[in-house]
Coordinates of C-alpha atoms and ligand atoms in Angstrom, one line a residue:
M12 CA 138.9 99.0 99.0
L13 CA 136.2 100.6 101.2
E14 CA 134.6 98.7 104.1
V15 CA 130.8 98.9 103.7
A16 CA 128.1 97.7 106.0
S17 CA 124.4 97.5 106.0
W18 CA 121.9 99.0 108.5
G19 CA 122.3 95.9 110.8
R20 CA 126.0 96.7 111.1
L21 CA 126.7 93.0 111.6
R22 CA 129.8 93.2 109.5
S23 CA 131.7 95.6 107.4
V24 CA 133.0 94.2 104.2
P25 CA 135.6 95.4 101.6
H26 CA 134.4 96.6 98.2
E27 CA 135.8 98.4 95.3
V28 CA 133.6 101.3 94.9
T29 CA 132.2 103.5 92.2
R30 CA 130.1 106.5 93.1
P31 CA 128.8 108.0 89.7
A32 CA 127.3 111.6 89.6
F33 CA 125.7 111.1 86.2
L34 CA 123.7 108.4 84.5
D35 CA 126.1 108.1 81.6
I36 CA 129.1 107.2 84.1
A37 CA 126.7 104.8 86.0
R38 CA 125.7 103.2 82.7
A39 CA 129.5 102.9 81.9
A40 CA 130.2 101.3 85.1
V41 CA 127.9 98.4 84.5
R42 CA 130.1 96.1 82.6
P43 CA 131.7 92.7 83.1
R44 CA 134.6 93.0 85.7
E45 CA 136.8 90.6 87.3
A46 CA 134.8 90.8 90.5
P47 CA 131.0 90.8 90.4
L48 CA 128.9 93.9 90.5
L49 CA 126.0 95.2 92.8
C50 CA 124.1 98.6 93.3
Y51 CA 123.9 100.0 96.7
G52 CA 121.3 102.8 97.6
K53 CA 121.4 104.0 101.2
G54 CA 122.1 100.6 102.7
R55 CA 118.9 100.7 104.7
S56 CA 118.7 97.0 104.2
Y57 CA 119.4 95.2 107.4
G58 CA 121.4 92.2 106.2
D59 CA 123.3 91.4 103.0
V60 CA 121.2 92.0 100.0
C61 CA 123.1 95.2 99.4
L62 CA 126.6 93.7 100.1
N63 CA 128.9 92.1 97.8
E64 CA 132.2 91.0 99.6
N65 CA 135.5 91.7 97.7
G66 CA 133.1 92.8 94.7
H67 CA 132.3 96.1 93.0
L68 CA 129.6 98.4 94.5
I69 CA 128.0 101.1 92.5
I70 CA 126.8 103.4 95.1
T71 CA 123.9 105.4 93.6
D72 CA 123.2 108.2 96.1
M73 CA 124.5 110.9 93.9
L74 CA 122.1 110.0 91.0
D75 CA 119.5 112.0 92.7
R76 CA 117.8 114.3 90.1
I77 CA 114.2 114.4 89.2
I78 CA 114.0 114.0 85.4
A79 CA 110.4 115.0 84.9
F80 CA 107.5 115.7 87.1
D81 CA 104.0 116.4 85.9
A82 CA 102.1 118.2 88.8
E83 CA 98.8 117.5 86.9
T84 CA 98.9 113.7 86.8
G85 CA 101.4 113.0 89.5
I86 CA 103.8 111.1 87.4
V87 CA 107.3 111.5 88.3
R88 CA 110.5 110.2 86.6
A89 CA 113.7 110.3 88.7
E90 CA 117.2 108.9 88.9
A91 CA 117.4 105.8 91.0
G92 CA 119.5 107.3 93.8
L93 CA 116.9 109.9 94.7
T94 CA 115.6 109.3 98.3
L95 CA 112.0 109.6 99.4
D96 CA 113.3 112.2 101.7
R97 CA 114.2 114.5 98.7
L98 CA 111.4 113.5 96.6
L99 CA 108.7 114.3 99.3
R100 CA 110.3 117.8 99.6
V101 CA 109.5 118.5 96.0
I102 CA 106.1 116.8 95.6
V103 CA 104.2 117.3 98.9
P104 CA 103.9 121.3 98.3
Q105 CA 102.3 120.2 94.9
G106 CA 99.7 118.0 96.6
W107 CA 101.3 114.6 95.9
F108 CA 102.7 111.9 98.1
A109 CA 104.5 108.6 97.8
P110 CA 101.9 105.8 97.0
V111 CA 103.8 103.6 99.5
A112 CA 106.2 104.6 102.1
P113 CA 108.4 102.3 104.3
G114 CA 109.3 103.1 107.9
T115 CA 112.2 105.3 106.8
K116 CA 112.4 108.0 104.2
F117 CA 116.1 107.5 103.7
V118 CA 115.7 104.8 101.0
T119 CA 116.4 105.4 97.3
L120 CA 113.8 104.7 94.5
G121 CA 116.2 102.0 93.1
G122 CA 116.3 100.3 96.7
A123 CA 112.6 100.7 97.1
V124 CA 112.1 98.9 93.6
A125 CA 114.7 96.2 94.2
N126 CA 113.0 95.2 97.5
D127 CA 109.6 96.1 96.4
V128 CA 109.0 97.8 99.7
H129 CA 105.7 97.9 101.4
G130 CA 104.2 100.5 103.9
K131 CA 101.3 100.9 106.3
N132 CA 98.8 100.8 103.4
H133 CA 99.5 97.4 101.9
E134 CA 95.9 96.3 102.0
H135 CA 94.7 99.4 100.2
A136 CA 97.7 100.2 97.8
G137 CA 99.8 97.0 97.6
T138 CA 103.7 97.4 97.2
F139 CA 105.9 100.2 95.8
G140 CA 106.3 98.2 92.7
T141 CA 102.6 98.2 92.0
H142 CA 103.0 101.9 91.2
V143 CA 105.9 101.8 89.1
R144 CA 105.1 102.7 85.5
A145 CA 108.5 102.2 83.9
I146 CA 112.2 101.5 84.8
G147 CA 115.4 102.4 82.9
L148 CA 117.8 99.4 83.4
A149 CA 121.5 99.1 82.4
R150 CA 122.9 95.6 81.8
S151 CA 126.4 94.7 81.6
S152 CA 125.9 93.7 78.0
G153 CA 125.9 97.5 77.3
D154 CA 122.0 97.5 76.7
V155 CA 120.0 100.1 78.4
L156 CA 116.3 99.0 78.4
T157 CA 113.1 100.4 79.2
L158 CA 111.0 98.1 81.3
S159 CA 107.2 98.3 81.9
R160 CA 104.2 96.0 82.0
E161 CA 104.1 96.3 78.2
E162 CA 107.7 96.6 77.3
N163 CA 110.3 93.9 78.5
A164 CA 107.5 92.6 80.8
E165 CA 109.4 89.7 82.1
L166 CA 112.4 91.7 83.0
F167 CA 110.1 94.3 84.5
A168 CA 108.7 91.6 86.8
A169 CA 112.0 90.1 87.5
T170 CA 113.4 93.6 88.6
I171 CA 110.6 94.6 90.9
G172 CA 111.6 92.9 94.1
G173 CA 114.6 91.5 92.1
L174 CA 117.1 92.3 94.9
G175 CA 119.4 94.3 92.4
L176 CA 120.3 91.2 90.4
T177 CA 118.8 92.1 87.0
G178 CA 120.9 95.1 86.3
A179 CA 121.5 98.7 87.4
I180 CA 118.2 100.6 87.8
L181 CA 119.0 104.1 86.3
W182 CA 115.6 105.8 86.7
V183 CA 112.2 105.0 87.9
E184 CA 108.8 106.3 86.7
L185 CA 106.2 106.2 89.4
Q186 CA 102.5 107.2 89.8
L187 CA 102.1 109.3 92.9
S188 CA 99.1 109.6 95.1
P189 CA 97.1 112.9 95.5
I190 CA 96.9 114.5 98.9
R191 CA 95.0 117.5 100.2
S192 CA 97.1 118.1 103.2
A193 CA 100.4 117.1 104.6
Y194 CA 98.6 115.6 107.7
V195 CA 97.0 112.4 108.6
D196 CA 94.1 111.9 111.0
T197 CA 95.0 109.3 113.3
E198 CA 93.7 107.1 116.2
T199 CA 95.9 105.2 118.6
I200 CA 94.0 102.4 120.6
A201 CA 95.5 100.3 123.3
I202 CA 95.1 96.4 122.5
G203 CA 95.4 93.8 125.4
N204 CA 96.4 90.8 123.1
L205 CA 96.7 89.4 119.7
A206 CA 92.9 88.6 119.5
A207 CA 92.3 92.3 120.0
F208 CA 94.8 93.3 117.3
F209 CA 92.9 91.0 114.7
R210 CA 89.4 92.4 115.8
L211 CA 90.7 96.0 115.5
A212 CA 92.4 95.2 112.3
E213 CA 89.2 93.8 110.9
E214 CA 87.1 97.0 112.1
S215 CA 89.7 99.2 110.6
R216 CA 89.4 98.0 106.9
E217 CA 88.2 101.3 105.8
W218 CA 91.4 103.0 107.2
P219 CA 94.2 103.1 104.6
Y220 CA 97.1 103.0 107.1
T221 CA 97.2 100.5 110.0
V222 CA 100.1 99.2 112.0
A223 CA 100.5 98.0 115.6
W224 CA 103.5 98.3 118.0
I225 CA 103.8 95.3 120.3
D226 CA 105.3 94.8 123.8
C227 CA 107.2 91.7 123.2
L228 CA 107.7 91.0 127.0
A229 CA 103.9 90.4 127.5
K230 CA 103.4 86.5 127.7
G231 CA 100.5 84.2 127.6
D232 CA 96.9 85.7 127.3
G233 CA 98.7 89.1 127.2
A234 CA 100.9 88.3 124.1
G235 CA 100.4 90.8 121.4
R236 CA 99.7 93.6 124.0
G237 CA 100.4 97.2 122.5
F238 CA 99.0 99.9 120.5
F239 CA 97.1 99.8 117.3
I240 CA 97.4 102.9 115.2
R241 CA 95.3 103.7 112.2
G242 CA 95.3 106.8 110.0
R243 CA 93.8 108.4 106.8
P244 CA 95.0 111.5 104.9
A245 CA 93.5 114.6 106.4
E246 CA 91.2 116.5 104.1
K247 CA 92.3 119.8 105.4
G248 CA 95.6 121.4 106.4
T249 CA 98.7 123.0 104.8
L250 CA 101.1 121.1 102.4
D251 CA 104.1 121.6 104.4
V252 CA 107.0 119.4 104.0
H253 CA 109.1 117.7 106.9
A254 CA 111.6 119.9 108.6
G255 CA 114.4 117.3 108.6
R256 CA 115.7 117.9 112.1
Q257 CA 117.3 114.7 113.6
V258 CA 119.0 114.0 116.9
G259 CA 122.1 112.0 116.3
V260 CA 124.0 109.3 117.9
P261 CA 127.7 110.2 117.6
L262 CA 129.3 107.0 118.8
D263 CA 128.6 103.4 119.0
A264 CA 126.9 102.7 122.4
P265 CA 129.8 100.9 124.2
N266 CA 128.0 97.6 125.1
G267 CA 124.8 98.4 123.2
L268 CA 122.3 100.6 125.0
L269 CA 119.6 98.4 123.7
N270 CA 120.0 95.2 125.6
A271 CA 117.9 92.9 127.6
R272 CA 118.3 95.0 130.8
T273 CA 117.2 98.2 129.2
L274 CA 114.3 96.7 127.3
G275 CA 111.9 96.2 130.3
L276 CA 112.4 99.8 131.3
F277 CA 111.7 100.8 127.7
N278 CA 108.5 98.9 127.4
A279 CA 107.2 99.9 130.8
L280 CA 107.8 103.6 129.9
Y281 CA 105.9 103.2 126.7
R282 CA 103.1 101.6 128.2
R283 CA 102.5 104.5 130.7
R284 CA 102.2 107.1 128.0
P285 CA 98.5 107.7 128.1
W286 CA 98.9 110.9 125.9
V287 CA 99.7 108.7 123.0
L288 CA 96.1 107.3 123.0
G289 CA 93.2 108.8 121.1
A290 CA 92.6 110.6 118.0
R291 CA 94.9 113.4 116.7
Q292 CA 96.1 114.9 113.7
M293 CA 99.8 114.2 112.8
H294 CA 102.2 115.4 110.3
Y295 CA 103.1 112.7 107.7
D296 CA 106.8 112.9 109.0
P297 CA 106.2 111.5 112.5
F298 CA 103.4 109.3 111.4
F299 CA 105.2 107.4 108.7
F300 CA 108.7 107.8 109.7
P301 CA 109.0 108.0 113.6
L302 CA 112.4 106.3 113.6
D303 CA 114.0 108.9 111.4
A304 CA 113.9 111.4 114.4
V305 CA 117.1 109.7 115.6
A306 CA 119.8 109.7 112.9
D307 CA 122.0 106.3 113.0
W308 CA 119.8 104.8 115.7
N309 CA 121.3 101.6 114.6
R310 CA 124.4 102.5 116.6
L311 CA 122.5 102.2 119.8
Y312 CA 122.9 98.4 119.5
G313 CA 126.6 98.7 119.7
R314 CA 129.5 97.5 117.8
R315 CA 128.2 93.9 117.4
G316 CA 125.2 95.3 115.5
F317 CA 121.6 93.7 115.4
F318 CA 119.3 91.4 113.5
Q319 CA 115.9 91.9 112.3
H320 CA 113.4 89.0 111.9
Q321 CA 110.4 90.0 109.4
S322 CA 108.1 87.4 108.2
A323 CA 104.7 87.3 106.4
V324 CA 102.4 84.3 107.3
P325 CA 99.1 83.5 105.6
M326 CA 96.0 84.7 107.2
R327 CA 94.7 81.1 107.8
N328 CA 97.2 80.4 110.5
A329 CA 98.3 83.9 111.2
F330 CA 97.0 84.0 114.8
E331 CA 98.6 80.7 116.0
T332 CA 101.9 81.5 114.1
L333 CA 102.4 85.0 115.7
R334 CA 101.6 83.4 119.2
K335 CA 104.4 80.9 118.6
L336 CA 106.9 83.5 117.3
L337 CA 106.2 85.7 120.3
G338 CA 106.3 82.8 122.6
L339 CA 109.9 81.8 121.2
T340 CA 111.1 85.4 121.8
A341 CA 110.0 85.3 125.4
E342 CA 111.4 81.7 125.9
F343 CA 114.9 82.8 124.6
G344 CA 114.8 85.9 126.7
E345 CA 115.9 87.8 123.6
G346 CA 113.5 90.7 123.9
S347 CA 113.0 93.1 121.0
F348 CA 112.6 96.8 121.2
L349 CA 110.9 97.3 118.1
V350 CA 108.0 94.9 117.3
V351 CA 105.8 95.9 114.5
L352 CA 102.7 94.0 113.4
K353 CA 100.5 94.6 110.5
L354 CA 98.3 92.9 108.0
F355 CA 99.1 92.5 104.3
G356 CA 96.2 92.6 101.9
D357 CA 95.6 90.6 98.7
K358 CA 96.7 93.2 96.1
S359 CA 99.4 91.3 94.2
S360 CA 102.7 92.9 93.0
P361 CA 104.0 92.6 89.5
G362 CA 107.3 91.5 91.2
V363 CA 108.1 87.9 91.0
L364 CA 110.1 87.8 94.5
S365 CA 107.9 90.3 96.1
F366 CA 107.8 89.5 99.9
P367 CA 104.2 90.3 101.0
L368 CA 101.4 87.7 100.9
P369 CA 97.8 88.0 102.1
G370 CA 98.1 87.6 105.9
A371 CA 100.0 89.2 108.8
T372 CA 103.7 90.5 109.0
L373 CA 105.8 90.7 112.2
A374 CA 109.1 92.5 112.6
L375 CA 111.3 92.3 115.4
D376 CA 114.9 93.6 116.2
F377 CA 117.4 91.7 118.3
P378 CA 120.7 92.8 119.5
N379 CA 123.4 90.5 118.2
N380 CA 124.3 88.1 121.1
G381 CA 126.0 85.7 118.9
E382 CA 124.9 82.0 118.7
G383 CA 122.0 82.4 121.0
T384 CA 120.3 85.0 118.7
R385 CA 121.2 83.0 115.6
R386 CA 119.5 79.9 117.1
L387 CA 116.3 82.0 117.9
L388 CA 116.2 83.3 114.3
D389 CA 116.5 79.7 113.0
R390 CA 113.7 78.5 115.2
M391 CA 111.5 81.4 114.1
A392 CA 112.3 80.7 110.4
D393 CA 111.2 77.1 111.0
V394 CA 107.9 78.2 112.5
V395 CA 107.4 80.7 109.6
L396 CA 108.1 78.1 107.0
A397 CA 105.9 75.5 108.6
A398 CA 103.0 77.9 108.5
G399 CA 103.5 78.5 104.7
G400 CA 105.0 81.9 105.2
R401 CA 108.4 83.5 104.2
L402 CA 111.1 85.8 105.5
Y403 CA 111.8 89.3 104.1
P404 CA 115.3 89.4 102.3
A405 CA 115.5 93.2 103.0
K406 CA 115.8 92.4 106.5
D407 CA 117.5 89.0 106.6
A408 CA 121.0 88.0 107.6
T409 CA 120.7 84.3 108.5
M410 CA 118.0 82.5 106.5
S411 CA 119.2 79.2 104.9
G412 CA 119.1 78.6 101.1
Q413 CA 116.4 75.9 101.7
A414 CA 114.3 78.5 103.8
F415 CA 114.6 81.1 101.0
R416 CA 113.8 78.6 98.2
A417 CA 110.8 77.2 100.2
G418 CA 109.4 80.8 100.8
Y419 CA 110.1 82.1 97.1
P420 CA 109.6 79.0 94.7
A421 CA 109.8 81.4 91.7
W422 CA 113.3 82.5 92.6
R423 CA 114.7 80.6 89.5
T424 CA 112.8 83.1 87.2
V425 CA 114.9 85.9 88.7
E426 CA 118.0 83.8 88.4
A427 CA 117.3 83.3 84.8
Q428 CA 117.0 87.2 84.4
R429 CA 120.0 87.8 86.5
D430 CA 122.7 89.9 84.9
P431 CA 125.6 87.6 84.8
A432 CA 128.0 90.3 86.0
I433 CA 125.9 90.9 89.1
M434 CA 126.0 89.0 92.4
S435 CA 125.2 89.9 96.1
D436 CA 126.2 88.3 99.3
F437 CA 122.6 87.5 99.9
W438 CA 122.1 85.6 96.6
R439 CA 125.3 83.7 97.0
R440 CA 124.2 82.5 100.5
V441 CA 120.7 81.4 99.5
T442 CA 121.4 79.8 96.2
A443 CA 124.8 78.2 96.8
D444 CA 123.5 74.9 97.9
A445 CA 120.6 74.7 95.2
A446 CA 120.4 71.5 93.1
Ligands
FAD502 C1 114.1 102.2 109.9 C2 113.7 101.4 108.8 C3 112.5 101.0 108.4 C4 112.1 100.2 107.4 N1 110.8 100.0 107.2 C5 110.4 99.3 106.1 C6 109.0 99.1 105.8 O1 108.1 99.5 106.5 N2 108.8 98.3 104.7 C7 109.7 97.8 103.9 O2 109.3 97.1 102.8 N3 111.1 97.9 104.2 C8 111.4 98.7 105.3 N4 112.7 98.9 105.5 C9 113.7 98.4 104.6 C10 114.0 99.4 103.5 O3 113.0 100.1 103.1 C11 114.7 98.6 102.4 O4 115.7 97.7 102.7 C12 115.1 99.5 101.0 O5 115.2 98.7 99.9 C13 116.4 100.2 101.4 O6 116.6 101.0 100.3 P1 118.0 101.5 99.9 O7 118.0 102.6 99.0 O8 118.9 101.9 101.3 O9 118.6 100.3 99.3 P2 120.0 99.4 99.7 O10 119.5 98.7 101.1 O11 121.1 100.1 99.5 O12 119.8 98.2 98.6 C14 118.6 97.3 98.6 C15 118.7 96.4 97.4 O13 118.4 97.3 96.3 C16 119.4 97.2 95.4 N5 119.6 98.3 94.6 C17 119.7 99.6 95.3 N6 119.8 100.5 94.3 C18 119.7 99.9 93.2 C19 119.7 100.3 91.9 N7 119.8 101.6 91.3 N8 119.7 99.4 90.8 C20 119.6 98.1 91.1 N9 119.4 97.6 92.3 C21 119.6 98.5 93.4 C22 120.7 96.6 96.2 O14 121.4 95.9 95.3 C23 119.9 95.7 97.2 O15 119.7 94.5 96.7 C24 113.2 99.7 106.5 C25 114.4 100.0 106.9 C26 114.9 100.8 108.0 C27 116.1 101.1 108.3

């Protein structure tokens, strides 16, 4: 048995593990067993969607080959354990980029499909799953199926955002986006509050990439103060890939370096950095993946780990809901280092359980301070549900079954398509009390 954790490091749980290096071996590993199965990519999910306590984990990171790549059309087919990191090294020099990139490049294609991840360009490009042309899926019945919008369409829709429950994804075929350079023309603008965020977001509709970093210590009229960043692919520049240099965190920070005491200092320093403001050209790596510069930054939260709240709320009440969420954070005194705010557009995903909905999404990290943090997360979940929103399973470790099912009323469609040999801690948690 191997102890395995997810990115939030809230707990390490024992699993039997298989780590296949070839698709044939992976396929053979997907069979009924005494304990339930689950695939695990790079464990960049924060909570328990990638955990299966006392079960069997198929760790896919050695399934990392590109099967076919057409540099004329930008269609790539690759094994499910390939990371965006490795994919970008191959495709960028050929003038192609990931159509959707989450905030870290250390995710696998299988993980990106199973959580139907989104990036800074949701309003323009939708989710990752929107660009998936086909999936190779192994079921515990021994079947290996090709899924697409035309073939096995229902299983395709259940697999995109299907949290790994419908089978083991062996390969993914993806339509890439063309680029002329590896650089992004960016502008960073200071915003004084939430109203300024919404104004600027509205004015920036032509910009494919937008995101805001918020100072969660700001209260009252200043709530939502921070930086708004917008970007578009540069027309000129070289097609150089990321260097891959990372600073490491060799040890767990003893009591957590990121705590309420250091938070104020961090935010004050960040606010005083005038050089971040204005227009500049940035390489895609620091623009899309700034946190990847520090390997294992999750260890800075110490041994008790940390939570993330990420919710999506409909546009009609986004302003009020965000004010309430930020207000709750301030009230509980549980400051967050990383507060990211962005808008989602109305491009719908083929995925049944896809997280984004037209509106706004807020993501906050909280050090694990035990009961107090859990109470805050519950209160935030209540606010989100009352607003007709939902929480993101990829980031979640605490939502109740009721909260999940209210946010994802189509969950039974995925349950009906779930491979009977597969289960996750997340799914057990949110479906256990379902009638
Ligand atoms: C710093 C950071 C920034 C992030 N930013 C974003 C963001 O901007 N947008 C966003 O959407 N997400 C974001 N995330 C979350 C991350 O993109 C997702 O959790 C992603 O799914 C992780 O991929 P993974 O390969 O590590 O999968 P894992 O976390 O290992 O697994 C995720 C799910 O995929 C399933 N799975 C994995 N491989 C397979 C397979 N081969 N077959 C079937 N199921 C499989 C697992 O069972 C699990 O349910 C971020 C995470 C981090 C750490």
